[in-house]
PDB file of C-alpha atoms and ligand atoms in Angstrom:
ATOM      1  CA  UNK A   1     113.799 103.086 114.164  1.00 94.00           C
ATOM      2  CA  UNK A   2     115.670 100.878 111.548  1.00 97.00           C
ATOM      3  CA  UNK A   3     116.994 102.866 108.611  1.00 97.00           C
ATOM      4  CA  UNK A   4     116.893 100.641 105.411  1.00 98.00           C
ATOM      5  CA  UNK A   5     116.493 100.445 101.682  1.00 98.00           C
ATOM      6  CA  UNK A   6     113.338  98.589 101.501  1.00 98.00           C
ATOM      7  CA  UNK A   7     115.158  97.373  97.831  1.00 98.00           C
ATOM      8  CA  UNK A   8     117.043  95.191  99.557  1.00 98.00           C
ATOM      9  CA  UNK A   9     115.499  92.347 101.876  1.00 97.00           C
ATOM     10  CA  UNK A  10     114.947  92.961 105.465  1.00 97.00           C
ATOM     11  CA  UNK A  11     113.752  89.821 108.328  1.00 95.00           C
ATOM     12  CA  UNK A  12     111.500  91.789 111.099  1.00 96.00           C
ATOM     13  CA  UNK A  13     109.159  90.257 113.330  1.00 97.00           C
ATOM     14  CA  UNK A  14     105.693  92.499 112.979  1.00 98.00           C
ATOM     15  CA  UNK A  15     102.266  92.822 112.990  1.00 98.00           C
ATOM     16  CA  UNK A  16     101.279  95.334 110.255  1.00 98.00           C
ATOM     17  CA  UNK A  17     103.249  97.196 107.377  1.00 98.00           C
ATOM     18  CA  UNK A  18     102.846 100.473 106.423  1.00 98.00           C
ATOM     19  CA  UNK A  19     104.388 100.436 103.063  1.00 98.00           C
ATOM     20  CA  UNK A  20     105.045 103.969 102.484  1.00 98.00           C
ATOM     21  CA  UNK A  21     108.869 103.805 100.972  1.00 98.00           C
ATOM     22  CA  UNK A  22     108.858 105.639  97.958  1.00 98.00           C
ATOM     23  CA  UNK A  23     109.907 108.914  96.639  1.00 97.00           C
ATOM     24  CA  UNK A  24     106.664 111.021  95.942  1.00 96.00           C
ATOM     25  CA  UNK A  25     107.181 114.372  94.798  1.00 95.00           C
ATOM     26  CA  UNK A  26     108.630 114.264  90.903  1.00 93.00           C
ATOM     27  CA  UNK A  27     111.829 116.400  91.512  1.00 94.00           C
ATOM     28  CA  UNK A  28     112.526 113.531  93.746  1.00 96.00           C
ATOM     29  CA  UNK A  29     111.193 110.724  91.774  1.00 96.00           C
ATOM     30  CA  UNK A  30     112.709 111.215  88.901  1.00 95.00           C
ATOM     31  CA  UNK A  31     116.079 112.346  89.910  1.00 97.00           C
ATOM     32  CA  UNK A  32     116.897 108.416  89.958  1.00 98.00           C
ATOM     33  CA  UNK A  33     113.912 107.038  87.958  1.00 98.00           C
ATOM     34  CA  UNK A  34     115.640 103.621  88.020  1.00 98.00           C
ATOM     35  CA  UNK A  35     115.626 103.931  91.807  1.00 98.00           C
ATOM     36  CA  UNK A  36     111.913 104.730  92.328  1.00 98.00           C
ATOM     37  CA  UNK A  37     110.876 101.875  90.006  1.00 98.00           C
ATOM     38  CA  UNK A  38     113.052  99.717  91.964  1.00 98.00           C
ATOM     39  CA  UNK A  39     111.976 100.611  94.781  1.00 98.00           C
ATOM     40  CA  UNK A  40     108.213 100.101  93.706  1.00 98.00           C
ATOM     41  CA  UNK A  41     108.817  96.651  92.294  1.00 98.00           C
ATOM     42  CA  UNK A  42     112.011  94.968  94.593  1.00 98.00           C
ATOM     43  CA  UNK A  43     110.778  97.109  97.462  1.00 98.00           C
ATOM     44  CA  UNK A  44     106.828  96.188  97.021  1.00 98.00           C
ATOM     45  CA  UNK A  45     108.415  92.430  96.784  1.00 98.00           C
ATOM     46  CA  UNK A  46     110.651  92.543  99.901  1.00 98.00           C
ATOM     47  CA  UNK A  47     107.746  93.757 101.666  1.00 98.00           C
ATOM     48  CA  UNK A  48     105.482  91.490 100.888  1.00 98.00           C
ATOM     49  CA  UNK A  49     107.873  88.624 101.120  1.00 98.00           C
ATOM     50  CA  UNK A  50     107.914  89.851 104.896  1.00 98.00           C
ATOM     51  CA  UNK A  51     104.508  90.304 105.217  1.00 98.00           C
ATOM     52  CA  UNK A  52     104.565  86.576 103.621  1.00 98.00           C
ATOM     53  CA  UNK A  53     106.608  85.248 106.078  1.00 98.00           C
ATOM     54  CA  UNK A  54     105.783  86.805 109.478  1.00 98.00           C
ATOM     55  CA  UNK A  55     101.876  86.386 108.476  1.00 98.00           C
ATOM     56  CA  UNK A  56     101.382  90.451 108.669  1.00 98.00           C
ATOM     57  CA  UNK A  57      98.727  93.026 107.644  1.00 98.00           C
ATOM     58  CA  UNK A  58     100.150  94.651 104.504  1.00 98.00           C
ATOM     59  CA  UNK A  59      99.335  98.129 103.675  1.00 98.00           C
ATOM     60  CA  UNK A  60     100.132  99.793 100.182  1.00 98.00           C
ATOM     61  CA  UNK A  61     100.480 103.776 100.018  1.00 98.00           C
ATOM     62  CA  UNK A  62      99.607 103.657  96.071  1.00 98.00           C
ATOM     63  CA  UNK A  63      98.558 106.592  94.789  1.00 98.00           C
ATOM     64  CA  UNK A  64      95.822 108.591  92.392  1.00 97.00           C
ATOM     65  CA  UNK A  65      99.017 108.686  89.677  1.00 97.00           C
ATOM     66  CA  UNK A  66      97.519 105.002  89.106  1.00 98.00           C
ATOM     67  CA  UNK A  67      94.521 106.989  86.836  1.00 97.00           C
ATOM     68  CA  UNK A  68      96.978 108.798  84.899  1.00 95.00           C
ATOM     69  CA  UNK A  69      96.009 111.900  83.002  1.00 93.00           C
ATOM     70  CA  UNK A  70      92.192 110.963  83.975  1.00 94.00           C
ATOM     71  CA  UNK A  71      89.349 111.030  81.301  1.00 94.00           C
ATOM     72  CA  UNK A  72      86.657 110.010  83.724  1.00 96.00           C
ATOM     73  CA  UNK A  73      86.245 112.663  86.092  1.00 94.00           C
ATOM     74  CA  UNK A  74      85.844 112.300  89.422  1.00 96.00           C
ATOM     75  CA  UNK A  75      87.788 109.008  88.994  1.00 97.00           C
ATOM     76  CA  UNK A  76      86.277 106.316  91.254  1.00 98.00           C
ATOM     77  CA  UNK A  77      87.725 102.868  92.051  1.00 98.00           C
ATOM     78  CA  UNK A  78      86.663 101.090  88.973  1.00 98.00           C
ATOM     79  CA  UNK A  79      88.129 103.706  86.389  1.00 98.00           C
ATOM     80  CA  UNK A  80      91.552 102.180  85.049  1.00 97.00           C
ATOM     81  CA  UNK A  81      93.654 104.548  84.096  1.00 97.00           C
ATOM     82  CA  UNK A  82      95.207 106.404  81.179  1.00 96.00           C
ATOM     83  CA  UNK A  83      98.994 106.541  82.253  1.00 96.00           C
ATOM     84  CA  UNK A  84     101.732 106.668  79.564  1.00 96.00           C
ATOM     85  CA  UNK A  85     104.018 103.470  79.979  1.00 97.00           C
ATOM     86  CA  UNK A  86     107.031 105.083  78.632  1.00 97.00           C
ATOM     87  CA  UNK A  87     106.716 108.673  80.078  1.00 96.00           C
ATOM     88  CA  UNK A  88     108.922 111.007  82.394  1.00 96.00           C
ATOM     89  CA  UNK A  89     106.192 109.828  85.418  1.00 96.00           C
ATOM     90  CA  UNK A  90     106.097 106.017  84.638  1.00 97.00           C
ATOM     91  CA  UNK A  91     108.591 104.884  87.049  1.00 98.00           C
ATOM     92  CA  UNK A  92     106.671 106.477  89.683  1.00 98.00           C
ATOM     93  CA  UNK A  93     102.652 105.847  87.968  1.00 97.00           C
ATOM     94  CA  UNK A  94     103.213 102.143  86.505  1.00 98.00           C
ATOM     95  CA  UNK A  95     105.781 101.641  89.592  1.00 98.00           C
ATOM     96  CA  UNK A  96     102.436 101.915  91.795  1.00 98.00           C
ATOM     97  CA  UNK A  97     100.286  99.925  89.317  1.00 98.00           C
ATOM     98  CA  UNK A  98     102.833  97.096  89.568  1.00 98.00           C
ATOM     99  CA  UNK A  99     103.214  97.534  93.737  1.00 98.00           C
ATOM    100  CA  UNK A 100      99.060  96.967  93.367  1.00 98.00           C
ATOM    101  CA  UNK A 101      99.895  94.141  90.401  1.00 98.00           C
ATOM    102  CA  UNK A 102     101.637  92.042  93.395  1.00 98.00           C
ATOM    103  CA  UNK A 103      99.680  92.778  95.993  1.00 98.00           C
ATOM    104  CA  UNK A 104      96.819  91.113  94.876  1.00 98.00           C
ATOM    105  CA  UNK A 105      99.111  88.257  93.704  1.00 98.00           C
ATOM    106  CA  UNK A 106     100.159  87.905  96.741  1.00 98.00           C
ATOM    107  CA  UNK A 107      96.759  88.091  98.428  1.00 98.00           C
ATOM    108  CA  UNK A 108      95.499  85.568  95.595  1.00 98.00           C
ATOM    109  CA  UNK A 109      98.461  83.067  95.680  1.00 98.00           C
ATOM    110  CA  UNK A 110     100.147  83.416  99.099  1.00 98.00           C
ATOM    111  CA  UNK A 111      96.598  84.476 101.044  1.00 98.00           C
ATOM    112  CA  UNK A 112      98.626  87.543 102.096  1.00 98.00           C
ATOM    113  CA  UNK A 113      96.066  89.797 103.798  1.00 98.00           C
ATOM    114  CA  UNK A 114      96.801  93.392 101.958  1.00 98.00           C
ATOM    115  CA  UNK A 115      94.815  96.692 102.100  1.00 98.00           C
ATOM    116  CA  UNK A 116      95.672  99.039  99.248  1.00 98.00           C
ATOM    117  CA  UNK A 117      94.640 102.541  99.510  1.00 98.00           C
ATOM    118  CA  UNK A 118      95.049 105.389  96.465  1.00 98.00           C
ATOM    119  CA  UNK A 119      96.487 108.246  98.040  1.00 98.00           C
ATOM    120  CA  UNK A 120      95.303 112.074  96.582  1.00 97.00           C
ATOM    121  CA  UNK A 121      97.616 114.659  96.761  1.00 96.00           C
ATOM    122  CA  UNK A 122      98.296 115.442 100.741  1.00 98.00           C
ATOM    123  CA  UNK A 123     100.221 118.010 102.808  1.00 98.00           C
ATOM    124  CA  UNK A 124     100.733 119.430 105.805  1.00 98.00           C
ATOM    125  CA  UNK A 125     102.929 120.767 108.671  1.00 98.00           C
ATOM    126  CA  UNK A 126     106.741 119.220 108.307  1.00 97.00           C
ATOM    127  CA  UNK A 127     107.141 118.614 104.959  1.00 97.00           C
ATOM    128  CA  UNK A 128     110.390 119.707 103.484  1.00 96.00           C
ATOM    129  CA  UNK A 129     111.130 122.962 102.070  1.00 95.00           C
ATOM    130  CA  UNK A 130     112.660 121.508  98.525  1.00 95.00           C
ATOM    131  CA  UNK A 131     110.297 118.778  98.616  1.00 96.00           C
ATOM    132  CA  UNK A 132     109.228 120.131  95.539  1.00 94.00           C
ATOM    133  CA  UNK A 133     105.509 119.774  95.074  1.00 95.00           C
ATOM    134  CA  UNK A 134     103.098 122.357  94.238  1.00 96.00           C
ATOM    135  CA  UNK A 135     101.702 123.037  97.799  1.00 97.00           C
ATOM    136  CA  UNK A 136     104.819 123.686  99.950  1.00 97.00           C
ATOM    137  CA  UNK A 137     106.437 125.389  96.651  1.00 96.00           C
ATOM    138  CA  UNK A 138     104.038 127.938  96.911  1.00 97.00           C
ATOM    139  CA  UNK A 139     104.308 128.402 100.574  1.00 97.00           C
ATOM    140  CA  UNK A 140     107.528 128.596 100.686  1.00 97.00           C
ATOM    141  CA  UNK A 141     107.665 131.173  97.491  1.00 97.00           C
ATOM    142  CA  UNK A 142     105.367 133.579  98.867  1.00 96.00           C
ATOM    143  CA  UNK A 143     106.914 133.354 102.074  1.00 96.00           C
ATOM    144  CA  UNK A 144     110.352 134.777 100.647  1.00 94.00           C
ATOM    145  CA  UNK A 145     108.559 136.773  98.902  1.00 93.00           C
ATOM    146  CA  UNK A 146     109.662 135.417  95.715  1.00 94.00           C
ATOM    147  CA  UNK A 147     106.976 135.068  92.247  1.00 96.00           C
ATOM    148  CA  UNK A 148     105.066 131.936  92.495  1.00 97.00           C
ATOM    149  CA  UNK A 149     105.831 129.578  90.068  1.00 96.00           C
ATOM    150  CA  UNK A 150     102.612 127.917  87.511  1.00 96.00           C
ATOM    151  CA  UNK A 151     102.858 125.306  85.343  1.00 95.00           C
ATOM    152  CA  UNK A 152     101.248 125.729  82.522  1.00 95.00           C
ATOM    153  CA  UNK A 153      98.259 128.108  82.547  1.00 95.00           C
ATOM    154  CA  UNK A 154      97.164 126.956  85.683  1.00 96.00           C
ATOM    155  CA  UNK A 155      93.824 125.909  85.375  1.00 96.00           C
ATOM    156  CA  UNK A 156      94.716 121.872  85.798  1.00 95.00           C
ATOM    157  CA  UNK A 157      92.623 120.987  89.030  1.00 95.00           C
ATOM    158  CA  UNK A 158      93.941 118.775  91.833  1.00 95.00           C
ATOM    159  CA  UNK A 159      92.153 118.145  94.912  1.00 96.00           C
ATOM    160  CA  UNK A 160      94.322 118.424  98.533  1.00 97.00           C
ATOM    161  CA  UNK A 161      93.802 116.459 101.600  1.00 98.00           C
ATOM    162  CA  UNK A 162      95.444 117.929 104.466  1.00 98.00           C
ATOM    163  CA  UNK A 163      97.708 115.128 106.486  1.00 98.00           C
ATOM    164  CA  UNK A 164      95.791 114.428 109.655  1.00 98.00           C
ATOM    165  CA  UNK A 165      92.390 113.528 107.476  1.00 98.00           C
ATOM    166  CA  UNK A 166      94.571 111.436 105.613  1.00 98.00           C
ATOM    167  CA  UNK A 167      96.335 109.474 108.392  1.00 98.00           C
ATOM    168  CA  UNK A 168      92.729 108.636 109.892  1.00 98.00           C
ATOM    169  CA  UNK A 169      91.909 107.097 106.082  1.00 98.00           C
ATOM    170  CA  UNK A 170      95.049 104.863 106.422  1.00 98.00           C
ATOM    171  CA  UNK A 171      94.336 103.605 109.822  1.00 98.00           C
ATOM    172  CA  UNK A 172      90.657 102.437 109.412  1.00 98.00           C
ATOM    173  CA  UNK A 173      91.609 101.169 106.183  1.00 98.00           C
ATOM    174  CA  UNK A 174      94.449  99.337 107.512  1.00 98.00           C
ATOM    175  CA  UNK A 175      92.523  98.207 110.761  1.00 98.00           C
ATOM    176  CA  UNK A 176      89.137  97.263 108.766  1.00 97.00           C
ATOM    177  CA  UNK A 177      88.177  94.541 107.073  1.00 97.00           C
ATOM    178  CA  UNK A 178      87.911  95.627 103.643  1.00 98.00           C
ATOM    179  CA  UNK A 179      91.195  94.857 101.209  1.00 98.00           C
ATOM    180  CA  UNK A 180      90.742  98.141  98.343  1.00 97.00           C
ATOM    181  CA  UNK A 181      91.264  99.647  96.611  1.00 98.00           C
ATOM    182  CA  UNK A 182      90.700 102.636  98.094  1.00 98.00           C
ATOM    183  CA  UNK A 183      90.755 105.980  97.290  1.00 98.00           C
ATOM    184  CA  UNK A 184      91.810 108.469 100.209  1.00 98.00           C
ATOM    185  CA  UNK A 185      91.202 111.967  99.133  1.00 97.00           C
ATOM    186  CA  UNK A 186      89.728 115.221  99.957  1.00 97.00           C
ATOM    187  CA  UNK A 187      86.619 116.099  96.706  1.00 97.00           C
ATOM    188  CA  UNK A 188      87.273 119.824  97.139  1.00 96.00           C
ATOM    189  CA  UNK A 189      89.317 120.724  93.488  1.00 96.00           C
ATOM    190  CA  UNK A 190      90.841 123.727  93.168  1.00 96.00           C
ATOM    191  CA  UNK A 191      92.755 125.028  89.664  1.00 97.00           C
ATOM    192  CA  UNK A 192      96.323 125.225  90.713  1.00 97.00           C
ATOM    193  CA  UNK A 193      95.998 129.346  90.082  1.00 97.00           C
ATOM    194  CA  UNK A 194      93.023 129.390  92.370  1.00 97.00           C
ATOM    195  CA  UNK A 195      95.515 127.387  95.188  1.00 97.00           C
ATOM    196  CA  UNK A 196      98.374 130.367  94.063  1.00 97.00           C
ATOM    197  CA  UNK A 197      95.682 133.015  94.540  1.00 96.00           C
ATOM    198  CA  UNK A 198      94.280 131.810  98.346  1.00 97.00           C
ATOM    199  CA  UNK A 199      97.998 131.011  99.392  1.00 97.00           C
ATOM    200  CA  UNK A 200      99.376 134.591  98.070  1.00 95.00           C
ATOM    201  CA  UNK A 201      96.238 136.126  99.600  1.00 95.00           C
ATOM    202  CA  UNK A 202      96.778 134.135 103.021  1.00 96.00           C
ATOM    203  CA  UNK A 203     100.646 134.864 103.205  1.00 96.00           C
ATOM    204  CA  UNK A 204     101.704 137.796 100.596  1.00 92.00           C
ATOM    205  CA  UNK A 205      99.044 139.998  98.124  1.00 93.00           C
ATOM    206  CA  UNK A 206     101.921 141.406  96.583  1.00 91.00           C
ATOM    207  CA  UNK A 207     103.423 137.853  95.819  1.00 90.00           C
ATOM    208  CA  UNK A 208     103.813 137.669  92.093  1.00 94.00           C
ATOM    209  CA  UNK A 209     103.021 134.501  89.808  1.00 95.00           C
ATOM    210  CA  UNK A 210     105.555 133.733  87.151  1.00 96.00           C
ATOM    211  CA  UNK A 211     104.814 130.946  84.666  1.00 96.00           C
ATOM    212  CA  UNK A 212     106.385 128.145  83.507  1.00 96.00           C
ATOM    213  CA  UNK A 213     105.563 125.044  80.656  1.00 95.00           C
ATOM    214  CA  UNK A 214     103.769 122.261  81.672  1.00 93.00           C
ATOM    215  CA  UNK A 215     105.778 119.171  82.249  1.00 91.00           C
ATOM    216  CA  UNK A 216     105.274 116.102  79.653  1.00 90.00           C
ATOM    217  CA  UNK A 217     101.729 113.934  80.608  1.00 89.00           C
ATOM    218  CA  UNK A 218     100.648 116.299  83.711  1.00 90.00           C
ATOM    219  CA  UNK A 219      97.184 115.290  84.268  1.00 90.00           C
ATOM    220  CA  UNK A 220      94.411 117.778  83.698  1.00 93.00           C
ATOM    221  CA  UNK A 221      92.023 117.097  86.230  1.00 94.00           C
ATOM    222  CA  UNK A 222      92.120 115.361  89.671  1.00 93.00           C
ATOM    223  CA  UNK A 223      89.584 114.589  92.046  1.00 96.00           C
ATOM    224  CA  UNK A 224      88.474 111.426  94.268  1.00 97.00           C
ATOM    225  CA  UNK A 225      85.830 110.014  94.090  1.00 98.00           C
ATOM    226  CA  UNK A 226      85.336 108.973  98.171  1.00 98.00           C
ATOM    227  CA  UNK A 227      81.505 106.987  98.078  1.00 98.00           C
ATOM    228  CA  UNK A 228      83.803 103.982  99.060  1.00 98.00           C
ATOM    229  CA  UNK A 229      86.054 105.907 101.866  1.00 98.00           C
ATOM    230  CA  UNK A 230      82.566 106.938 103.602  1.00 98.00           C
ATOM    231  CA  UNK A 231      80.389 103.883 102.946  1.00 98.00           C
ATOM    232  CA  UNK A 232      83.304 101.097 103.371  1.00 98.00           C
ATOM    233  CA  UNK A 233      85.438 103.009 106.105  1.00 98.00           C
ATOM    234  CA  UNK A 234      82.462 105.830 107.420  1.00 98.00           C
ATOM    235  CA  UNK A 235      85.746 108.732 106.451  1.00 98.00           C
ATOM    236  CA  UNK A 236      86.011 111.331 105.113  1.00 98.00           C
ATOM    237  CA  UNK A 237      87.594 115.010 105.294  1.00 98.00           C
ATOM    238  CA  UNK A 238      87.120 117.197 107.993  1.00 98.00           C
ATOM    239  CA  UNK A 239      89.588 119.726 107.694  1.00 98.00           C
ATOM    240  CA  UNK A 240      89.314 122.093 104.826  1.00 97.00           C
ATOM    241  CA  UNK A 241      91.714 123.744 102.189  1.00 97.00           C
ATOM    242  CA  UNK A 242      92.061 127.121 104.063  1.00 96.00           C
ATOM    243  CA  UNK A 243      92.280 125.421 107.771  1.00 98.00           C
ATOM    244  CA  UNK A 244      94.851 123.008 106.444  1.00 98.00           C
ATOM    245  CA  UNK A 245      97.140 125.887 104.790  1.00 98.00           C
ATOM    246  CA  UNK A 246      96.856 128.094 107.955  1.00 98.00           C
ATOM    247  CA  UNK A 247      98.416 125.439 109.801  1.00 98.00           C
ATOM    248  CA  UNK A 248     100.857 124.446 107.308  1.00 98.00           C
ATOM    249  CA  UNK A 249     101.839 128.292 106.864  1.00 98.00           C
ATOM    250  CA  UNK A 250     102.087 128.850 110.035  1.00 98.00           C
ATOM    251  CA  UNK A 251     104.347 125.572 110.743  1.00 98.00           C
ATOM    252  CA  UNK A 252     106.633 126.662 106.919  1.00 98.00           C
ATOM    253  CA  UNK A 253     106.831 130.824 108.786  1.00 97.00           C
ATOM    254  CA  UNK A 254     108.051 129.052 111.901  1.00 96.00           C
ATOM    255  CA  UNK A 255     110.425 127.216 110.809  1.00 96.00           C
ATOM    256  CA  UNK A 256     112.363 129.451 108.382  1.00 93.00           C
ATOM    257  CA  UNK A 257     112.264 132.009 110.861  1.00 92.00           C
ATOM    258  CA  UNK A 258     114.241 129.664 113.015  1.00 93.00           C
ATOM    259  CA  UNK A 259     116.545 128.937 110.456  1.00 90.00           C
ATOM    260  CA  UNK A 260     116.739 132.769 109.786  1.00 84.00           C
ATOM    261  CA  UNK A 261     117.814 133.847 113.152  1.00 81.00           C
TER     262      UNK A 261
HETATM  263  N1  NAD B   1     101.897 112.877  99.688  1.00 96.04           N
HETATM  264  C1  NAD B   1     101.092 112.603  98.684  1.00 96.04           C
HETATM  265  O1  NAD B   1     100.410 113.474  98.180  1.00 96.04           O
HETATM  266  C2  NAD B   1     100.966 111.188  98.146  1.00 96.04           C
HETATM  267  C3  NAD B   1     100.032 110.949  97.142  1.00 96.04           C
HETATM  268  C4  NAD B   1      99.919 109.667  96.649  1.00 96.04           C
HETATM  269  C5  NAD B   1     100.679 108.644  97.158  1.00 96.04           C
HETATM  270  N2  NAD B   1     101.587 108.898  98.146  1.00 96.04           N
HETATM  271  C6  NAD B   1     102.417 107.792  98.607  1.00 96.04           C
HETATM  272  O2  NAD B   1     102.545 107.818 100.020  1.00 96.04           O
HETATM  273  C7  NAD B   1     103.874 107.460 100.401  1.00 96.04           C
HETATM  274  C8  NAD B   1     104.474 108.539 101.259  1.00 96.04           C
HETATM  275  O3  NAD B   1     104.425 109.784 100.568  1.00 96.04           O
HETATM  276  P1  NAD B   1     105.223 111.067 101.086  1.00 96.04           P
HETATM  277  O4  NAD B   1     104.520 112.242 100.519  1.00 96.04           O
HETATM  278  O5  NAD B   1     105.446 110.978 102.566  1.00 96.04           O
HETATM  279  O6  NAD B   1     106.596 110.839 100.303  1.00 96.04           O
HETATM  280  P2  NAD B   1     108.060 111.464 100.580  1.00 96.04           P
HETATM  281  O7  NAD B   1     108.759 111.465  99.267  1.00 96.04           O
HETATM  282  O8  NAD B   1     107.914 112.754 101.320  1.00 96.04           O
HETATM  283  O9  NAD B   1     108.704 110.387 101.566  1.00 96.04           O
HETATM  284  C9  NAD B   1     109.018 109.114 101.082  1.00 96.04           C
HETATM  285  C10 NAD B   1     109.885 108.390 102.097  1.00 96.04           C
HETATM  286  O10 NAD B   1     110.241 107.122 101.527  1.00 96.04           O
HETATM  287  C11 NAD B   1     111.625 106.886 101.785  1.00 96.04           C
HETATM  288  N3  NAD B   1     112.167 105.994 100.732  1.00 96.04           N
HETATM  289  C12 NAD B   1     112.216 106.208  99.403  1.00 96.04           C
HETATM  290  N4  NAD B   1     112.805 105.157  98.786  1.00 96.04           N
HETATM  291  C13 NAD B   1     113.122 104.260  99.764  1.00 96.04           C
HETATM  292  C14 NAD B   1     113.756 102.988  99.765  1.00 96.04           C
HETATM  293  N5  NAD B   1     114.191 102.412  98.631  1.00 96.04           N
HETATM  294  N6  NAD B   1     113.920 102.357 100.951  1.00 96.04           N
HETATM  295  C15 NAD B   1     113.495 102.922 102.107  1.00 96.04           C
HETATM  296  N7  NAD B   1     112.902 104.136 102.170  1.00 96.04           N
HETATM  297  C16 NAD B   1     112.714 104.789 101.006  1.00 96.04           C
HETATM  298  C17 NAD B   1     112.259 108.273 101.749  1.00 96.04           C
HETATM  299  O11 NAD B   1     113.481 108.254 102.437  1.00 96.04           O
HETATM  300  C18 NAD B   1     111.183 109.115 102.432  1.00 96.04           C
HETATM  301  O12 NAD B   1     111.353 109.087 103.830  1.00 96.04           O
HETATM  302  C19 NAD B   1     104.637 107.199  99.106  1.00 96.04           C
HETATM  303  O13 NAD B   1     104.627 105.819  98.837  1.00 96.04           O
HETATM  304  C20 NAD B   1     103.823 107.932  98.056  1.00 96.04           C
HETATM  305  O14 NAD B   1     103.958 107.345  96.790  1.00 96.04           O
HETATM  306  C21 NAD B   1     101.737 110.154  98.645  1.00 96.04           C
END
């Protein structure tokens, strides 16, 4: 374990890179927006520079943000995007497009052998509880007893992979032979008031909702299109939206009660 700000250079002998580094949820991302775009451009740079070097596998986590606030819906592959340049979630959106930018300029100019998958939204046991996005919010609301909060009216859509079926996605992408992109999502889409409604009927039917207004250039609709995942990779999901909260509940209730007591 090396701890390091992928912004500045780093000289490792490996294999493969993972190149997760990058803060994801957008309390995080754009509490230093300068920061995450940094660390999308210098950091996707530095990495590649390594992978460069040492002759290594390069792996981008990019992301469905890369499609923007989608009009084609369910957004495969091809579709490229409506993402505001000069919005709240560029640093983070047209960060990623510019990671993919120099990947394939790397993989065209330097022969640097990249795979570059586009993550859907994903969660699971161990996340943090400020981490701030709409999954583990909610858990963590209804679980101390606290109103849920909605953005908006709450019938935006966004489709959840739980973290083990997305792990699998990286690694077959990563050890396969095709470059991406590719997206790495679970299809089932869910209005973010039907997730409130399963996760206060799983942990808390009392659990109220409260509502809030919808941040600037939230997309509308999300959902992966995953004919490539299955045909190019033979993934896809296994675990479900209700088998995948029950686990992550019951690893959120565990761990509060430890900090409780
Ligand atoms: N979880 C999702 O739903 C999702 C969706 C799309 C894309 N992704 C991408 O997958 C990757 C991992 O996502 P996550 O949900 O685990 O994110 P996270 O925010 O929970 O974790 C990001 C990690 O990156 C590290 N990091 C940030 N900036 C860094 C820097 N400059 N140098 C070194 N480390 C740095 C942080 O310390 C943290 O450990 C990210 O690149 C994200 O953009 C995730």
């Amino acid at each position: 374990m090396i701890r390091h700000d992928i912004t500045e250079p780093i000289r490792l002998e490996v294999d493969q890179i993972y190149h997760l580094a990058c803060p994801a949820s957008p309390v995080h991302y754009q509490y230093n927006p300068v920061k995450t775009i940094k660390t999308n451009v210098m950091g996707t740079l530095n990495m590649l520079g390594l992978a460069k070097r040492v002759n290594a596998r390069f792996l981008l986590a990019s992301t469905s943000e890369v499609y923007g606030d989608p009009d084609v819906h369910p957004q495969p592959e091809e579709y490229r995007g409506n993402v505001n340049c000069i919005g709240i979630r560029s640093c983070y959106d047209e960060g990623k497009r510019v990671a993919e930018t120099l990947a394939f300029d790397y993989h065209r100019q330097n022969n640097v052998d990249i795979r570059v998958m586009r993550i859907f939204n994903t969660y699971g046991p161990r996340m943090f509880e400020n981490d701030g996005r709409v999954v583990s919010n909610f858990i963590v609301q209804a679980l101390q007893g606290t109103p849920l909060t909605v953005y908006g009216d709450g019938s935006q859509t966004r489709s959840f992979c739980y973290v083990a079926d997305l792990v699998e996605g990286m690694m077959r992408l990563m050890n396969g032979e095709h470059m991406g992109p590719i997206n790495i999502g679970n299809p089932g889409e869910y209005t973010i008031l039907q997730l409130a409604e399963t996760i206060q009927k799983m942990i808390n039917p009392d659990a109220q909702l409260t509502y809030k207004p919808l941040p600037q250039d939230d997309p509308k609709q999300r959902q992966p299109d995953i004919t490539k995942a299955k045909n190019l990779l033979g993934w896809q999901p296994t675990i479900n939206l209700e088998e995948g909260l029950k686990m992550t509940i019951e690893d959120f209730r565990s761990r509060m009660e430890a900090e409780e007591s």
